[in-house]
Short mmCIF file of C-alpha atoms in Angstrom, two decimals:
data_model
loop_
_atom_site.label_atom_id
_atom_site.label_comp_id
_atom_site.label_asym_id
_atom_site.label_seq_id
_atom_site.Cartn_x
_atom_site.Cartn_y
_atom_site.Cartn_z
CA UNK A 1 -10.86 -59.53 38.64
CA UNK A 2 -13.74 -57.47 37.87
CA UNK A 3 -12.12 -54.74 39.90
CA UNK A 4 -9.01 -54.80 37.51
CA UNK A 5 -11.07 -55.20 34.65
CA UNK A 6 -12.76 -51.16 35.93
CA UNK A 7 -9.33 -50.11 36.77
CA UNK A 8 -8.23 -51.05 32.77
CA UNK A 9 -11.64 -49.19 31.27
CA UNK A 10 -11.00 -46.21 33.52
CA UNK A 11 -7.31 -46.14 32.54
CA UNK A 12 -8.53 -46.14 28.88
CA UNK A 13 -11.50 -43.80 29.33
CA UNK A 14 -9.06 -41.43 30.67
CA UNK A 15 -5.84 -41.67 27.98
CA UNK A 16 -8.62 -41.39 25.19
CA UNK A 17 -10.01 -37.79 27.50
CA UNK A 18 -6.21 -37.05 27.36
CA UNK A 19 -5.60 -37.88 23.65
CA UNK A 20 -8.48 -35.78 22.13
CA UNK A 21 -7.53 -32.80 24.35
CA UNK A 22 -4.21 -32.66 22.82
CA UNK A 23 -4.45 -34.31 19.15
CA UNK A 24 -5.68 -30.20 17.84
CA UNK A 25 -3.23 -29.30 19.71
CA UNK A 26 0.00 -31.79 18.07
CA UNK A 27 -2.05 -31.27 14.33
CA UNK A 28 -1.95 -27.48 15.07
CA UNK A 29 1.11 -26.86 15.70
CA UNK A 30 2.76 -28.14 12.27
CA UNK A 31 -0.57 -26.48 10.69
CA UNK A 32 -0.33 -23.04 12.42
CA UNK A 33 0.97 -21.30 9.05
CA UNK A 34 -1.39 -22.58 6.84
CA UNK A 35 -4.11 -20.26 6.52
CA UNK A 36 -1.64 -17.31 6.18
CA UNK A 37 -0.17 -19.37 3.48
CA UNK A 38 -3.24 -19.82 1.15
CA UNK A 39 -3.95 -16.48 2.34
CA UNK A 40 -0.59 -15.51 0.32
CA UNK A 41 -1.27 -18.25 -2.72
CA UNK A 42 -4.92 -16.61 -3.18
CA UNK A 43 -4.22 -12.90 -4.07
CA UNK A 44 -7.85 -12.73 -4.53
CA UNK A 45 -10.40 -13.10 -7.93
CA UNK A 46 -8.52 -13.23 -10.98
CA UNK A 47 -10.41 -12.13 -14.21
CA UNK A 48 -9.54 -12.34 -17.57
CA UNK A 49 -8.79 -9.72 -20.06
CA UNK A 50 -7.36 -8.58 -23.69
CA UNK A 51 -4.37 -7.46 -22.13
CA UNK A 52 -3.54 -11.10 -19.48
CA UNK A 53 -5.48 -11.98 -16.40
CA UNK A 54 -6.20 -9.03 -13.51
CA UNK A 55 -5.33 -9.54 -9.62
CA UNK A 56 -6.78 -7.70 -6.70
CA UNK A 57 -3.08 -6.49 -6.31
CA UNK A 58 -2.93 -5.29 -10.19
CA UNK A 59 -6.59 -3.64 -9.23
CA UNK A 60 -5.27 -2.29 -6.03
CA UNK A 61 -2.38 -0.83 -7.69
CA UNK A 62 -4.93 1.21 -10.23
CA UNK A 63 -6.53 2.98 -7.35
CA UNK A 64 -3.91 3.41 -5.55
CA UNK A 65 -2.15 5.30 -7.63
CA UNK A 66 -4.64 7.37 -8.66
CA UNK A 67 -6.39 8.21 -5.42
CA UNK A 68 -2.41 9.02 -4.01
CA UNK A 69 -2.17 11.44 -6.99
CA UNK A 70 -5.42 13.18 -5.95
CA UNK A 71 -3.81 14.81 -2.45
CA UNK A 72 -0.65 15.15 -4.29
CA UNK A 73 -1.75 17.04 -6.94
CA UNK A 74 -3.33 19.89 -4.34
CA UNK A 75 0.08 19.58 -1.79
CA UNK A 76 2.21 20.30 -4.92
CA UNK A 77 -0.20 22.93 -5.38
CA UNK A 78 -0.05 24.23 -1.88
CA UNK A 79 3.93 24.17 -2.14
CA UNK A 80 4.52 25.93 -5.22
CA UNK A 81 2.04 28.61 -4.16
CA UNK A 82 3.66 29.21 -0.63
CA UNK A 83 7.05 28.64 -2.19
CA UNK A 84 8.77 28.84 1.31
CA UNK A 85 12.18 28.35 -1.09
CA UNK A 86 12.97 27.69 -4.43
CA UNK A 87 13.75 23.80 -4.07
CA UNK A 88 10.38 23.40 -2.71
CA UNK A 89 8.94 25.53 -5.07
CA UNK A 90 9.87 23.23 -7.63
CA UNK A 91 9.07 20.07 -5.57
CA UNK A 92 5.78 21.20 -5.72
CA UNK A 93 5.64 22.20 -8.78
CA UNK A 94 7.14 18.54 -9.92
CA UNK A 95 4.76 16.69 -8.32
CA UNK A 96 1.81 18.53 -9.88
CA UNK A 97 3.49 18.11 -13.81
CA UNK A 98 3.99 14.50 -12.60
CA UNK A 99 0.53 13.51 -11.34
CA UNK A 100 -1.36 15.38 -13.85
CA UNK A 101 0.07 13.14 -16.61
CA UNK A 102 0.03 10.21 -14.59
CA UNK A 103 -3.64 10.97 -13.96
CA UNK A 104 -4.51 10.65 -17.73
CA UNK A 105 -2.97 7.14 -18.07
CA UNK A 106 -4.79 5.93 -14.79
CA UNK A 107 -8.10 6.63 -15.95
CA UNK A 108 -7.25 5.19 -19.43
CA UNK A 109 -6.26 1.80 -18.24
CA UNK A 110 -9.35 2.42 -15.89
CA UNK A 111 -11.56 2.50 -18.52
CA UNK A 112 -9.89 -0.34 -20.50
CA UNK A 113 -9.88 -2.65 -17.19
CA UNK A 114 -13.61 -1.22 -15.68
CA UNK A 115 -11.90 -0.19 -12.75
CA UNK A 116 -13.65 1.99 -10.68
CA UNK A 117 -11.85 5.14 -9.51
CA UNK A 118 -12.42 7.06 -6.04
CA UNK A 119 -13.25 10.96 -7.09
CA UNK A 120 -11.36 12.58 -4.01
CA UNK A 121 -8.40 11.56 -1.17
CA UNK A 122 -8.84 9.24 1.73
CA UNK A 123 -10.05 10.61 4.71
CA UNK A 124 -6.29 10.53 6.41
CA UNK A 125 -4.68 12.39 3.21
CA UNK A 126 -7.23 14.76 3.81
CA UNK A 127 -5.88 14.50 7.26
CA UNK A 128 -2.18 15.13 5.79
CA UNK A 129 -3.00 17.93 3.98
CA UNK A 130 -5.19 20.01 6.75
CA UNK A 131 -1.82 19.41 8.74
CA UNK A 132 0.24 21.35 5.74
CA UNK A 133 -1.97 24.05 5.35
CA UNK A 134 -2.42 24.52 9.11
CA UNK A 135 1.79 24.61 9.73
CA UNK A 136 4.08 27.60 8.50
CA UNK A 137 7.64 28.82 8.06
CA UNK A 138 10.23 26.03 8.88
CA UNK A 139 7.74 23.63 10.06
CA UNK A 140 5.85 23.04 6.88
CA UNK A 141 8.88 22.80 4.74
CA UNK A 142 10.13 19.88 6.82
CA UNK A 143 6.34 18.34 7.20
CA UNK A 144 6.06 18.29 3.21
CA UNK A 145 9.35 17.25 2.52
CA UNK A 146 8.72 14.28 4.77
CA UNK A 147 5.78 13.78 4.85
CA UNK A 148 5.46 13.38 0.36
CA UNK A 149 8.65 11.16 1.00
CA UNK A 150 7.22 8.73 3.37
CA UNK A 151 4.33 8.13 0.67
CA UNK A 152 6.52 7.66 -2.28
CA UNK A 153 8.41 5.30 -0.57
CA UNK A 154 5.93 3.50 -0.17
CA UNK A 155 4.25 3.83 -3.08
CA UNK A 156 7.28 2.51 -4.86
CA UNK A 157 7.93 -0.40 -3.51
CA UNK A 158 4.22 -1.38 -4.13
CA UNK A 159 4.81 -0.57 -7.70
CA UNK A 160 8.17 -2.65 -7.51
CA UNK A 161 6.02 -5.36 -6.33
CA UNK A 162 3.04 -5.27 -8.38
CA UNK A 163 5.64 -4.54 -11.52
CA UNK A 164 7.64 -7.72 -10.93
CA UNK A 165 4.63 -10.07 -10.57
CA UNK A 166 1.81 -8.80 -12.89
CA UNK A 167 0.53 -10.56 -15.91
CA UNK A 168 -1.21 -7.59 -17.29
CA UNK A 169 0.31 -6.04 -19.92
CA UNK A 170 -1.50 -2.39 -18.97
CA UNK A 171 -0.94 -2.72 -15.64
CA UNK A 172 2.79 -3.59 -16.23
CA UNK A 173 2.87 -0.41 -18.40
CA UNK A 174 1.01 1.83 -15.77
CA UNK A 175 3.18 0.42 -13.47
CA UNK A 176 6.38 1.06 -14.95
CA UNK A 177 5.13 5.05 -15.98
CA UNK A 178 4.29 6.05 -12.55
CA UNK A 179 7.39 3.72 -11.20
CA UNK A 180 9.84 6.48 -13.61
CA UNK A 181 7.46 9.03 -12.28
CA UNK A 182 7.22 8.56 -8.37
CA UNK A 183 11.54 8.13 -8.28
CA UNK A 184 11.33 11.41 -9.98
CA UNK A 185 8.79 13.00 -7.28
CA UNK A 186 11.62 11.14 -4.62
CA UNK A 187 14.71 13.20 -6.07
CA UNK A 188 12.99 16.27 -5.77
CA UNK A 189 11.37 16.20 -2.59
CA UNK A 190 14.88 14.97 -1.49
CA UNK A 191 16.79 17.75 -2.76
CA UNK A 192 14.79 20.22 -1.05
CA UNK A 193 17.38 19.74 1.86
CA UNK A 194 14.55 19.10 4.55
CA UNK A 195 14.19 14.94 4.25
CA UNK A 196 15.03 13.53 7.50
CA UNK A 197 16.51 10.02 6.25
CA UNK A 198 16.15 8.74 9.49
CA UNK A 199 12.48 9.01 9.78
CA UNK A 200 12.56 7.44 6.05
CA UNK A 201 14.45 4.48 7.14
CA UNK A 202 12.52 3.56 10.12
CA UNK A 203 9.16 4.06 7.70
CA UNK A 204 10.76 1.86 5.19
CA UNK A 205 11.00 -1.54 6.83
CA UNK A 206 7.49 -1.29 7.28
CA UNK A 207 6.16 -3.31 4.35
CA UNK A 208 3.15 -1.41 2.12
CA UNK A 209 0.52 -4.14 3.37
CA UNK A 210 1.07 -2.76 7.23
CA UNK A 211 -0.02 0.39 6.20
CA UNK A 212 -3.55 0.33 5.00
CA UNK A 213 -5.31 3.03 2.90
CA UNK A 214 -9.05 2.95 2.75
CA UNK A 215 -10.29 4.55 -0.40
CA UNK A 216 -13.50 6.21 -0.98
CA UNK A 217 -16.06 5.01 -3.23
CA UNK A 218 -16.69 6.75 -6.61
CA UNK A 219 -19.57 9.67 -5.72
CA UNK A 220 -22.71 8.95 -7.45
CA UNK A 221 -22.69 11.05 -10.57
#
């Protein structure tokens, strides 16, 4: 009796062993998802201002778009100085018209918002635009065409994004500017004749979060 009575405790000690090895497991696995889905339902600190509350993304956007227009500026330099042919020529020459104005609404809604804006490009559009001056003849036409390409693609469809979900009525407005803006920097660099739309394509299902820019703090004045 007593002997049955050890069998039935060690039968028990061993199911409850058994049951809290694999209870995380069984309240995992419906669970697995959740931290990437409050990660998606908490964009970050929301603040309030005049003009509606202000995301990270609406922030994001700011920055981005003015620290993209900082290497663009000097590549659309760089093109309409080498002027390897006339479409490119005016590519270049687009994007610097283009950026320049964009430039002055950035800072403005910067001001308005106390968003702080980097003073120079990212260490890998530094990068991108060592690799343009550095190539020549046939090769740098096709590395600026795609190259600027790539970027506004991407750049637009974090505009798209940020356009269709902010509650800022600045941001909405910057948004929309440099949306008009960056389709007409697109058409150009596209009409150049050197975009490989292949290249484009495969960039594009890439969404704008799997390609992360790190932007440089503001220099101390």
């Amino acid at each position: 009796m007593r002997r049955s009575f050890g069998s039935i405790l060690l039968v028990l000690a061993i199911g409850g062993t058994i049951g809290s090895l694999l209870y995380p497991v069984f309240y995992s696995y419906p669970h697995r998802f959740d931290a990437v889905k409050a990660a998606i339902a908490d964009p970050g600190p929301v603040v309030s201002t005049p003009w509606g509350p202000l995301s990270a993304a609406d922030r994001d956007l700011v920055v981005q778009v003015e620290v993209d227009g900082l290497w663009e500026v000097s590549a659309g330099k760089q093109a309409a100085d080498r002027a390897p042919t006339k479409a490119v020529k005016e590519a270049g020459d687009e994007l610097v018209t283009g950026h320049t104005e964009l430039d002055k609404r950035v800072r403005t809604v910067a001001a308005d918002l106390a968003i702080a804006l980097p003073d120079r490009p990212t260490a890998e559009q530094q990068g991108w635009l060592a690799q343009l001056t550095a190539a020549q003849d046939g090769e740098y036409r096709h590395l600026f065409a795609n190259l600027l390409r790539e970027e506004h693609g991407r750049i637009f469809q974090q505009l798209a994004q940020v356009r269709s979900s902010t509650r800022n009525t600045l941001v909405r407005d910057l948004a929309t500017f440099a949306n008009r803006t960056e389709l007409g920097h697109i058409s150009a660099l596209e009409r150049t004749g050197y975009v490989d739309f292949d290249t484009v394509a495969h960039g594009s299902t890439e969404s704008p979060a799997a390609v992360p820019t790190v932007v440089p703090a503001p220099s101390s004045p």
